[in-house]
Structure formats: C-alpha cells, structure tokens
Short mmCIF file of C-alpha atoms in Angstrom, two decimals:
data_model
loop_
_atom_site.label_atom_id
_atom_site.label_comp_id
_atom_site.label_asym_id
_atom_site.label_seq_id
_atom_site.Cartn_x
_atom_site.Cartn_y
_atom_site.Cartn_z
CA MET A 34 0.00 0.00 0.00
CA ILE A 35 1.37 3.38 -0.99
CA PRO A 36 0.91 6.01 1.75
CA LYS A 37 -0.88 9.17 0.72
CA GLN A 38 1.27 12.28 0.79
CA ALA A 39 0.02 15.84 0.63
CA LYS A 40 1.51 18.12 -1.99
CA GLY A 41 2.68 21.64 -1.28
CA LYS A 42 3.82 23.26 1.93
CA ARG A 43 2.35 22.49 5.32
CA PRO A 44 -0.06 25.14 6.58
CA VAL A 45 0.99 27.06 9.70
CA TYR A 46 -1.67 27.40 12.40
CA LEU A 47 0.26 28.19 15.55
CA ASP A 48 3.08 30.57 16.42
CA ASN A 49 5.88 28.13 15.52
CA THR A 50 6.39 25.11 13.30
CA ASP A 51 7.23 22.75 16.17
CA ASN A 52 3.83 23.37 17.73
CA ASP A 53 2.20 22.83 14.34
CA LYS A 54 4.01 19.50 13.98
CA LEU A 55 2.87 18.44 17.44
CA LEU A 56 -0.70 19.45 16.61
CA ALA A 57 -0.53 17.43 13.38
CA ILE A 58 0.61 14.35 15.33
CA ILE A 59 -2.12 14.74 17.94
CA MET A 60 -4.83 15.22 15.32
CA ALA A 61 -3.63 12.21 13.30
CA LEU A 62 -3.71 10.08 16.43
CA ALA A 63 -7.14 11.38 17.42
CA GLY A 64 -8.52 10.52 13.99
CA GLU A 65 -7.03 7.02 14.03
CA VAL A 66 -8.29 6.31 17.55
CA SER A 67 -11.78 7.54 16.71
CA VAL A 68 -12.11 5.31 13.65
CA LEU A 69 -10.63 2.29 15.41
CA ARG A 70 -12.90 2.75 18.42
CA GLU A 71 -16.04 2.83 16.28
CA ARG A 72 -15.00 -0.22 14.24
CA LEU A 73 -14.01 -2.22 17.31
CA ASP A 74 -17.28 -1.35 19.03
CA THR A 75 -19.22 -2.52 15.95
CA ILE A 76 -17.31 -5.79 15.73
CA GLU A 77 -17.68 -6.55 19.43
CA LYS A 78 -21.41 -5.82 19.39
CA LEU A 79 -21.95 -8.02 16.31
CA VAL A 80 -20.01 -11.05 17.52
CA ILE A 81 -21.52 -10.89 21.00
CA ALA A 82 -25.07 -10.47 19.60
CA LYS A 83 -24.56 -13.47 17.29
CA GLY A 84 -23.28 -15.56 20.18
CA ILE A 85 -19.94 -16.18 18.47
CA ILE A 86 -17.90 -15.07 21.48
CA SER A 87 -18.59 -13.43 24.82
CA SER A 88 -17.24 -10.30 26.46
CA GLU A 89 -15.19 -12.57 28.72
CA ASP A 90 -13.60 -14.25 25.68
CA ILE A 91 -12.45 -10.85 24.46
CA GLU A 92 -11.08 -9.83 27.87
CA ASN A 93 -9.27 -13.15 28.43
CA TYR A 94 -7.69 -13.53 24.96
CA GLN A 95 -3.94 -14.25 25.01
CA PRO A 96 -2.25 -13.72 21.62
CA ASP A 97 0.33 -16.23 20.41
CA ALA A 98 3.82 -15.38 19.11
CA GLN A 99 2.69 -14.91 15.50
CA VAL A 100 -0.09 -12.51 16.50
CA ASN A 101 2.34 -10.57 18.68
CA GLU A 102 4.79 -10.33 15.75
CA GLU A 103 2.07 -9.11 13.36
CA ARG A 104 0.91 -6.53 15.90
CA GLU A 105 4.47 -5.33 16.46
CA GLN A 106 4.98 -4.82 12.72
CA TRP A 107 1.68 -2.94 12.42
CA ARG A 108 2.61 -0.79 15.44
CA ALA A 109 5.99 0.16 13.94
CA GLU A 110 4.35 1.18 10.64
CA TYR A 111 1.65 3.09 12.50
CA ILE A 112 4.15 5.04 14.60
CA SER A 113 6.10 5.84 11.44
CA ARG A 114 2.95 7.31 9.83
CA ILE A 115 2.11 9.31 12.93
CA LEU A 116 5.62 10.75 13.28
CA ARG A 117 6.02 11.64 9.60
CA ALA A 118 5.14 15.23 10.53
CA LEU A 119 8.55 15.46 12.17
CA SER A 120 10.43 14.65 8.97
#
C-alpha cells in the first residue's frame, strides 16, 4: 500500500512550526483512535449479539507469538505514519 502524501507546503496554524508538527501528530492520532474505536465497538457488538464469542472471551484472549509479531509490525508502521510530521 502506498501512503498518501500531501503536496505543497504544510499550513501554519500556531506561532511556531514545532507546535504545528505536534498538533498534526495529535490530530492524526485522534482521527485514528476515533475510527478504530467505532469499528471495534461494531465488531464486538456483532459477535456478541450473534453468540460467536462473549465479552469474557475478548477480555481473556492471550495472543500467540505470530499474532504478537504481526501486531508489532503494524505498530511500527503506524508510529512511522504518525511521526512523519517530524520529517
């Protein structure tokens, strides 16, 4: 997947560019968290309503080594996207 990149100069909203970069990071994180929260809530409600798993199953899940590795890779890519404002 090719990451989307804006063209042109970054807009300046605050009194210095470092604060603007920090604001960009915070807003990117807020957007990601909001979308993830809604999707996770939908998935949990659907699987619980269909009797596929219970709330306790979700709370007690222990990922195996492969799942941990996949999550670690995703996390590294995610952090890279979030911190791109600093580059």
